[in-house]
Amino acid sequence: MKAICIPIIKKLTAMIFGSILFLSSCGEVYDLNAFEWEPETPLNDSVFNREITVLNFQPFEGVENIQQPSDRSPLDAEQPSTLFSLERFSRIHDAYTVSERWDLSIGGFGDITANSGSARGIGYGSNAVGGLVVLDTFYSKIMDVPAGIILEVPGYGGLDAQGTMSTRIGTTVYTYGGNFIRPDKVINRDSPDPVLAEEARMYSHMLYALSEELLRTFPNAKNIHGGPLRPRAMIVRTARGNYAKVEMLSYYHDILDPELMRRGLENFLVGSVSFRYMVIKAEELRFGFVERRPPLTIDMTRGTKIISDSLSN
């Protein structure tokens, strides 16, 4: 009888003790998966008025790249995270989807949406007021939030019509089985020489961010329709109502130079996403004349942060 009762008593005691801890904890709530909900902390002003470059954000790699204090419970490694906070320059666990803690959801083939609690989609039901619009211009040319601009809710920043037969404006082009930006690289895709055919394969089915660097590197590049390639940048309203300008840079791990981009095991298609942005407070509305802090570069896979010596021009 004792052998039966003692485990039961221990189990009940553990349940009661756990309930007491739950009720008495100061803002710390634990769910059945041992996820620790962290209290919201005040936003640090250091994020504003500086250019931030994020390298190697990996939307499909789970949550192992989330920086968390050593005394925190580990997050669920099987829970993928595609959410990113521009204001905290960090990825956000999917458990916070219905909250104001993230600003952009970044997915495959350049799909990007903002955090809006009022629109059906990711984040619906929160108090987030995010939105975005893709502009037909260079990132560096965006000096302010244009008067009367209409942001889409939750918005779309995916594939651009320059790489498809649609009319949708986006931040990225996909080359399908060829490469209309670098046609010289795929001329040997049907070559009987396996070396030449393999090299051509590495330059087909490419995903290019329509960045300033791409246009500078290939000024004569054509889109899929044969017209001149156009740059793209985004204006984003964050979940809390501030503004950011955002430019996608690369979908290849550790590669920002468009001339070096190609498919391969070391930089698999959409395995890593790199982008840059600047956040300003809602009341400022200007990007071009308020850069007061040195640029910051964050490598998500290495956990490194580098602050430049001086302000960028």
PDB file of N, CA and C in Angstrom, residues 179-250:
ATOM      1  N   ASN A 179      18.622  32.585 -65.966  1.00  0.00           N
ATOM      2  CA  ASN A 179      19.090  33.722 -65.175  1.00  0.00           C
ATOM      3  C   ASN A 179      19.047  34.954 -66.075  1.00  0.00           C
ATOM      4  N   PHE A 180      17.932  35.696 -66.034  1.00  0.00           N
ATOM      5  CA  PHE A 180      17.784  36.854 -66.911  1.00  0.00           C
ATOM      6  C   PHE A 180      18.637  38.038 -66.471  1.00  0.00           C
ATOM      7  N   ILE A 181      19.200  37.977 -65.257  1.00  0.00           N
ATOM      8  CA  ILE A 181      20.105  39.030 -64.808  1.00  0.00           C
ATOM      9  C   ILE A 181      21.532  38.737 -65.250  1.00  0.00           C
ATOM     10  N   ARG A 182      21.907  37.461 -65.223  1.00  0.00           N
ATOM     11  CA  ARG A 182      23.246  37.048 -65.643  1.00  0.00           C
ATOM     12  C   ARG A 182      23.141  35.908 -66.662  1.00  0.00           C
ATOM     13  N   PRO A 183      22.605  36.194 -67.853  1.00  0.00           N
ATOM     14  CA  PRO A 183      22.401  35.127 -68.845  1.00  0.00           C
ATOM     15  C   PRO A 183      23.684  34.438 -69.290  1.00  0.00           C
ATOM     16  N   ASP A 184      24.820  35.158 -69.181  1.00  0.00           N
ATOM     17  CA  ASP A 184      26.096  34.565 -69.591  1.00  0.00           C
ATOM     18  C   ASP A 184      26.477  33.380 -68.725  1.00  0.00           C
ATOM     19  N   LYS A 185      25.920  33.316 -67.510  1.00  0.00           N
ATOM     20  CA  LYS A 185      26.283  32.250 -66.583  1.00  0.00           C
ATOM     21  C   LYS A 185      25.505  30.956 -66.806  1.00  0.00           C
ATOM     22  N   VAL A 186      24.480  30.985 -67.612  1.00  0.00           N
ATOM     23  CA  VAL A 186      23.659  29.775 -67.792  1.00  0.00           C
ATOM     24  C   VAL A 186      23.643  29.279 -69.239  1.00  0.00           C
ATOM     25  N   ILE A 187      24.520  29.808 -70.068  1.00  0.00           N
ATOM     26  CA  ILE A 187      24.519  29.394 -71.471  1.00  0.00           C
ATOM     27  C   ILE A 187      24.946  27.939 -71.644  1.00  0.00           C
ATOM     28  N   ASN A 188      25.626  27.392 -70.651  1.00  0.00           N
ATOM     29  CA  ASN A 188      26.117  26.010 -70.759  1.00  0.00           C
ATOM     30  C   ASN A 188      25.277  25.009 -69.972  1.00  0.00           C
ATOM     31  N   ARG A 189      24.044  25.368 -69.635  1.00  0.00           N
ATOM     32  CA  ARG A 189      23.251  24.457 -68.803  1.00  0.00           C
ATOM     33  C   ARG A 189      22.908  23.156 -69.518  1.00  0.00           C
ATOM     34  N   ASP A 190      22.946  23.135 -70.853  1.00  0.00           N
ATOM     35  CA  ASP A 190      22.699  21.896 -71.604  1.00  0.00           C
ATOM     36  C   ASP A 190      23.987  21.316 -72.192  1.00  0.00           C
ATOM     37  N   SER A 191      25.115  21.785 -71.671  1.00  0.00           N
ATOM     38  CA  SER A 191      26.402  21.326 -72.186  1.00  0.00           C
ATOM     39  C   SER A 191      26.646  19.856 -71.838  1.00  0.00           C
ATOM     40  N   PRO A 192      27.262  19.110 -72.750  1.00  0.00           N
ATOM     41  CA  PRO A 192      27.626  17.719 -72.438  1.00  0.00           C
ATOM     42  C   PRO A 192      28.775  17.631 -71.435  1.00  0.00           C
ATOM     43  N   ASP A 193      29.453  18.766 -71.251  1.00  0.00           N
ATOM     44  CA  ASP A 193      30.536  18.811 -70.270  1.00  0.00           C
ATOM     45  C   ASP A 193      29.909  18.953 -68.882  1.00  0.00           C
ATOM     46  N   PRO A 194      30.041  17.947 -68.016  1.00  0.00           N
ATOM     47  CA  PRO A 194      29.392  17.996 -66.702  1.00  0.00           C
ATOM     48  C   PRO A 194      29.862  19.156 -65.833  1.00  0.00           C
ATOM     49  N   VAL A 195      31.102  19.579 -66.005  1.00  0.00           N
ATOM     50  CA  VAL A 195      31.623  20.691 -65.209  1.00  0.00           C
ATOM     51  C   VAL A 195      30.930  21.989 -65.598  1.00  0.00           C
ATOM     52  N   LEU A 196      30.810  22.233 -66.905  1.00  0.00           N
ATOM     53  CA  LEU A 196      30.148  23.441 -67.380  1.00  0.00           C
ATOM     54  C   LEU A 196      28.663  23.421 -67.054  1.00  0.00           C
ATOM     55  N   ALA A 197      28.036  22.258 -67.185  1.00  0.00           N
ATOM     56  CA  ALA A 197      26.607  22.135 -66.894  1.00  0.00           C
ATOM     57  C   ALA A 197      26.329  22.374 -65.411  1.00  0.00           C
ATOM     58  N   GLU A 198      27.218  21.891 -64.547  1.00  0.00           N
ATOM     59  CA  GLU A 198      27.031  22.080 -63.113  1.00  0.00           C
ATOM     60  C   GLU A 198      27.194  23.541 -62.722  1.00  0.00           C
ATOM     61  N   GLU A 199      28.155  24.214 -63.339  1.00  0.00           N
ATOM     62  CA  GLU A 199      28.335  25.632 -63.041  1.00  0.00           C
ATOM     63  C   GLU A 199      27.105  26.433 -63.464  1.00  0.00           C
ATOM     64  N   ALA A 200      26.558  26.097 -64.635  1.00  0.00           N
ATOM     65  CA  ALA A 200      25.356  26.777 -65.100  1.00  0.00           C
ATOM     66  C   ALA A 200      24.180  26.514 -64.160  1.00  0.00           C
ATOM     67  N   ARG A 201      24.112  25.311 -63.633  1.00  0.00           N
ATOM     68  CA  ARG A 201      23.030  24.972 -62.703  1.00  0.00           C
ATOM     69  C   ARG A 201      23.097  25.832 -61.451  1.00  0.00           C
ATOM     70  N   MET A 202      24.304  26.138 -61.004  1.00  0.00           N
ATOM     71  CA  MET A 202      24.468  26.935 -59.793  1.00  0.00           C
ATOM     72  C   MET A 202      23.991  28.374 -59.968  1.00  0.00           C
ATOM     73  N   TYR A 203      23.854  28.819 -61.217  1.00  0.00           N
ATOM     74  CA  TYR A 203      23.388  30.185 -61.470  1.00  0.00           C
ATOM     75  C   TYR A 203      21.954  30.233 -61.980  1.00  0.00           C
ATOM     76  N   SER A 204      21.293  29.097 -61.991  1.00  0.00           N
ATOM     77  CA  SER A 204      19.873  29.069 -62.352  1.00  0.00           C
ATOM     78  C   SER A 204      19.041  28.960 -61.083  1.00  0.00           C
ATOM     79  N   HIS A 205      17.733  29.232 -61.214  1.00  0.00           N
ATOM     80  CA  HIS A 205      16.840  29.220 -60.042  1.00  0.00           C
ATOM     81  C   HIS A 205      17.391  30.121 -58.938  1.00  0.00           C
ATOM     82  N   MET A 206      17.829  31.313 -59.327  1.00  0.00           N
ATOM     83  CA  MET A 206      18.405  32.255 -58.377  1.00  0.00           C
ATOM     84  C   MET A 206      17.331  33.172 -57.802  1.00  0.00           C
ATOM     85  N   LEU A 207      17.591  33.635 -56.592  1.00  0.00           N
ATOM     86  CA  LEU A 207      16.729  34.605 -55.929  1.00  0.00           C
ATOM     87  C   LEU A 207      17.584  35.837 -55.650  1.00  0.00           C
ATOM     88  N   TYR A 208      17.215  36.962 -56.273  1.00  0.00           N
ATOM     89  CA  TYR A 208      17.981  38.190 -56.095  1.00  0.00           C
ATOM     90  C   TYR A 208      17.136  39.251 -55.387  1.00  0.00           C
ATOM     91  N   ALA A 209      17.709  39.865 -54.367  1.00  0.00           N
ATOM     92  CA  ALA A 209      17.077  41.035 -53.756  1.00  0.00           C
ATOM     93  C   ALA A 209      17.315  42.225 -54.686  1.00  0.00           C
ATOM     94  N   LEU A 210      16.290  43.022 -54.909  1.00  0.00           N
ATOM     95  CA  LEU A 210      16.385  44.165 -55.814  1.00  0.00           C
ATOM     96  C   LEU A 210      17.010  45.357 -55.067  1.00  0.00           C
ATOM     97  N   SER A 211      18.263  45.195 -54.725  1.00  0.00           N
ATOM     98  CA  SER A 211      18.983  46.163 -53.902  1.00  0.00           C
ATOM     99  C   SER A 211      19.763  47.146 -54.760  1.00  0.00           C
ATOM    100  N   GLU A 212      20.243  48.205 -54.110  1.00  0.00           N
ATOM    101  CA  GLU A 212      21.112  49.158 -54.795  1.00  0.00           C
ATOM    102  C   GLU A 212      22.380  48.469 -55.286  1.00  0.00           C
ATOM    103  N   GLU A 213      22.909  47.568 -54.459  1.00  0.00           N
ATOM    104  CA  GLU A 213      24.143  46.884 -54.831  1.00  0.00           C
ATOM    105  C   GLU A 213      23.958  46.034 -56.074  1.00  0.00           C
ATOM    106  N   LEU A 214      22.805  45.393 -56.217  1.00  0.00           N
ATOM    107  CA  LEU A 214      22.534  44.598 -57.411  1.00  0.00           C
ATOM    108  C   LEU A 214      22.535  45.482 -58.651  1.00  0.00           C
ATOM    109  N   LEU A 215      21.882  46.643 -58.565  1.00  0.00           N
ATOM    110  CA  LEU A 215      21.812  47.547 -59.715  1.00  0.00           C
ATOM    111  C   LEU A 215      23.155  48.183 -60.030  1.00  0.00           C
ATOM    112  N   ARG A 216      23.960  48.434 -59.001  1.00  0.00           N
ATOM    113  CA  ARG A 216      25.304  48.974 -59.243  1.00  0.00           C
ATOM    114  C   ARG A 216      26.214  47.923 -59.873  1.00  0.00           C
ATOM    115  N   THR A 217      26.054  46.685 -59.426  1.00  0.00           N
ATOM    116  CA  THR A 217      26.900  45.604 -59.950  1.00  0.00           C
ATOM    117  C   THR A 217      26.528  45.246 -61.375  1.00  0.00           C
ATOM    118  N   PHE A 218      25.238  45.249 -61.667  1.00  0.00           N
ATOM    119  CA  PHE A 218      24.763  44.899 -63.018  1.00  0.00           C
ATOM    120  C   PHE A 218      23.866  46.020 -63.542  1.00  0.00           C
ATOM    121  N   PRO A 219      24.457  47.168 -63.905  1.00  0.00           N
ATOM    122  CA  PRO A 219      23.664  48.330 -64.323  1.00  0.00           C
ATOM    123  C   PRO A 219      22.857  48.101 -65.592  1.00  0.00           C
ATOM    124  N   ASN A 220      23.251  47.139 -66.404  1.00  0.00           N
ATOM    125  CA  ASN A 220      22.534  46.868 -67.651  1.00  0.00           C
ATOM    126  C   ASN A 220      21.632  45.642 -67.571  1.00  0.00           C
ATOM    127  N   ALA A 221      21.413  45.150 -66.359  1.00  0.00           N
ATOM    128  CA  ALA A 221      20.609  43.941 -66.185  1.00  0.00           C
ATOM    129  C   ALA A 221      19.171  44.176 -66.631  1.00  0.00           C
ATOM    130  N   LYS A 222      18.573  43.146 -67.225  1.00  0.00           N
ATOM    131  CA  LYS A 222      17.191  43.198 -67.676  1.00  0.00           C
ATOM    132  C   LYS A 222      16.315  42.332 -66.771  1.00  0.00           C
ATOM    133  N   ASN A 223      15.047  42.659 -66.726  1.00  0.00           N
ATOM    134  CA  ASN A 223      14.114  41.811 -65.995  1.00  0.00           C
ATOM    135  C   ASN A 223      13.588  40.720 -66.918  1.00  0.00           C
ATOM    136  N   ILE A 224      12.686  39.899 -66.433  1.00  0.00           N
ATOM    137  CA  ILE A 224      12.215  38.753 -67.200  1.00  0.00           C
ATOM    138  C   ILE A 224      11.450  39.184 -68.453  1.00  0.00           C
ATOM    139  N   HIS A 225      10.972  40.431 -68.474  1.00  0.00           N
ATOM    140  CA  HIS A 225      10.216  40.939 -69.616  1.00  0.00           C
ATOM    141  C   HIS A 225      11.102  41.670 -70.612  1.00  0.00           C
ATOM    142  N   GLY A 226      12.405  41.760 -70.320  1.00  0.00           N
ATOM    143  CA  GLY A 226      13.335  42.409 -71.228  1.00  0.00           C
ATOM    144  C   GLY A 226      13.546  43.887 -70.965  1.00  0.00           C
ATOM    145  N   GLY A 227      12.856  44.434 -69.967  1.00  0.00           N
ATOM    146  CA  GLY A 227      13.024  45.838 -69.623  1.00  0.00           C
ATOM    147  C   GLY A 227      14.115  46.034 -68.591  1.00  0.00           C
ATOM    148  N   PRO A 228      14.457  47.293 -68.290  1.00  0.00           N
ATOM    149  CA  PRO A 228      15.498  47.558 -67.294  1.00  0.00           C
ATOM    150  C   PRO A 228      15.065  47.120 -65.904  1.00  0.00           C
ATOM    151  N   LEU A 229      16.000  46.569 -65.165  1.00  0.00           N
ATOM    152  CA  LEU A 229      15.711  46.121 -63.799  1.00  0.00           C
ATOM    153  C   LEU A 229      15.568  47.332 -62.885  1.00  0.00           C
ATOM    154  N   ARG A 230      14.571  47.299 -62.010  1.00  0.00           N
ATOM    155  CA  ARG A 230      14.288  48.406 -61.126  1.00  0.00           C
ATOM    156  C   ARG A 230      14.581  48.036 -59.670  1.00  0.00           C
ATOM    157  N   PRO A 231      15.096  49.001 -58.872  1.00  0.00           N
ATOM    158  CA  PRO A 231      15.363  48.724 -57.445  1.00  0.00           C
ATOM    159  C   PRO A 231      14.071  48.771 -56.640  1.00  0.00           C
ATOM    160  N   ARG A 232      14.113  48.193 -55.456  1.00  0.00           N
ATOM    161  CA  ARG A 232      12.959  48.204 -54.561  1.00  0.00           C
ATOM    162  C   ARG A 232      13.442  48.444 -53.123  1.00  0.00           C
ATOM    163  N   ALA A 233      12.649  49.170 -52.367  1.00  0.00           N
ATOM    164  CA  ALA A 233      12.882  49.372 -50.934  1.00  0.00           C
ATOM    165  C   ALA A 233      11.521  49.485 -50.270  1.00  0.00           C
ATOM    166  N   MET A 234      11.473  49.306 -48.963  1.00  0.00           N
ATOM    167  CA  MET A 234      10.204  49.327 -48.248  1.00  0.00           C
ATOM    168  C   MET A 234      10.153  50.431 -47.205  1.00  0.00           C
ATOM    169  N   ILE A 235       8.975  50.976 -47.028  1.00  0.00           N
ATOM    170  CA  ILE A 235       8.661  51.767 -45.845  1.00  0.00           C
ATOM    171  C   ILE A 235       7.804  50.866 -44.966  1.00  0.00           C
ATOM    172  N   VAL A 236       8.207  50.716 -43.706  1.00  0.00           N
ATOM    173  CA  VAL A 236       7.499  49.833 -42.778  1.00  0.00           C
ATOM    174  C   VAL A 236       7.040  50.645 -41.568  1.00  0.00           C
ATOM    175  N   ARG A 237       5.812  50.461 -41.186  1.00  0.00           N
ATOM    176  CA  ARG A 237       5.380  50.968 -39.887  1.00  0.00           C
ATOM    177  C   ARG A 237       5.499  49.819 -38.910  1.00  0.00           C
ATOM    178  N   THR A 238       6.210  50.050 -37.819  1.00  0.00           N
ATOM    179  CA  THR A 238       6.437  48.975 -36.862  1.00  0.00           C
ATOM    180  C   THR A 238       5.162  48.668 -36.092  1.00  0.00           C
ATOM    181  N   ALA A 239       5.214  47.600 -35.325  1.00  0.00           N
ATOM    182  CA  ALA A 239       4.036  47.193 -34.548  1.00  0.00           C
ATOM    183  C   ALA A 239       3.602  48.260 -33.562  1.00  0.00           C
ATOM    184  N   ARG A 240       4.564  49.095 -33.132  1.00  0.00           N
ATOM    185  CA  ARG A 240       4.260  50.143 -32.152  1.00  0.00           C
ATOM    186  C   ARG A 240       4.011  51.501 -32.795  1.00  0.00           C
ATOM    187  N   GLY A 241       4.098  51.585 -34.115  1.00  0.00           N
ATOM    188  CA  GLY A 241       3.759  52.827 -34.794  1.00  0.00           C
ATOM    189  C   GLY A 241       4.920  53.691 -35.222  1.00  0.00           C
ATOM    190  N   ASN A 242       6.163  53.254 -35.016  1.00  0.00           N
ATOM    191  CA  ASN A 242       7.312  53.982 -35.537  1.00  0.00           C
ATOM    192  C   ASN A 242       7.509  53.604 -37.006  1.00  0.00           C
ATOM    193  N   TYR A 243       8.514  54.192 -37.650  1.00  0.00           N
ATOM    194  CA  TYR A 243       8.716  53.927 -39.072  1.00  0.00           C
ATOM    195  C   TYR A 243      10.132  53.424 -39.344  1.00  0.00           C
ATOM    196  N   ALA A 244      10.256  52.659 -40.410  1.00  0.00           N
ATOM    197  CA  ALA A 244      11.566  52.161 -40.833  1.00  0.00           C
ATOM    198  C   ALA A 244      11.609  52.111 -42.338  1.00  0.00           C
ATOM    199  N   LYS A 245      12.791  52.323 -42.881  1.00  0.00           N
ATOM    200  CA  LYS A 245      13.009  52.008 -44.296  1.00  0.00           C
ATOM    201  C   LYS A 245      13.856  50.753 -44.313  1.00  0.00           C
ATOM    202  N   VAL A 246      13.524  49.838 -45.225  1.00  0.00           N
ATOM    203  CA  VAL A 246      14.135  48.504 -45.223  1.00  0.00           C
ATOM    204  C   VAL A 246      14.545  48.134 -46.641  1.00  0.00           C
ATOM    205  N   GLU A 247      15.713  47.535 -46.775  1.00  0.00           N
ATOM    206  CA  GLU A 247      16.168  47.023 -48.067  1.00  0.00           C
ATOM    207  C   GLU A 247      16.667  45.592 -47.897  1.00  0.00           C
ATOM    208  N   MET A 248      16.141  44.683 -48.676  1.00  0.00           N
ATOM    209  CA  MET A 248      16.646  43.320 -48.689  1.00  0.00           C
ATOM    210  C   MET A 248      17.960  43.289 -49.457  1.00  0.00           C
ATOM    211  N   LEU A 249      18.916  42.486 -48.975  1.00  0.00           N
ATOM    212  CA  LEU A 249      20.255  42.468 -49.568  1.00  0.00           C
ATOM    213  C   LEU A 249      20.627  41.140 -50.215  1.00  0.00           C
ATOM    214  N   SER A 250      20.321  40.033 -49.549  1.00  0.00           N
ATOM    215  CA  SER A 250      20.799  38.745 -50.056  1.00  0.00           C
ATOM    216  C   SER A 250      20.000  37.596 -49.459  1.00  0.00           C
TER     217      SER A 250
END
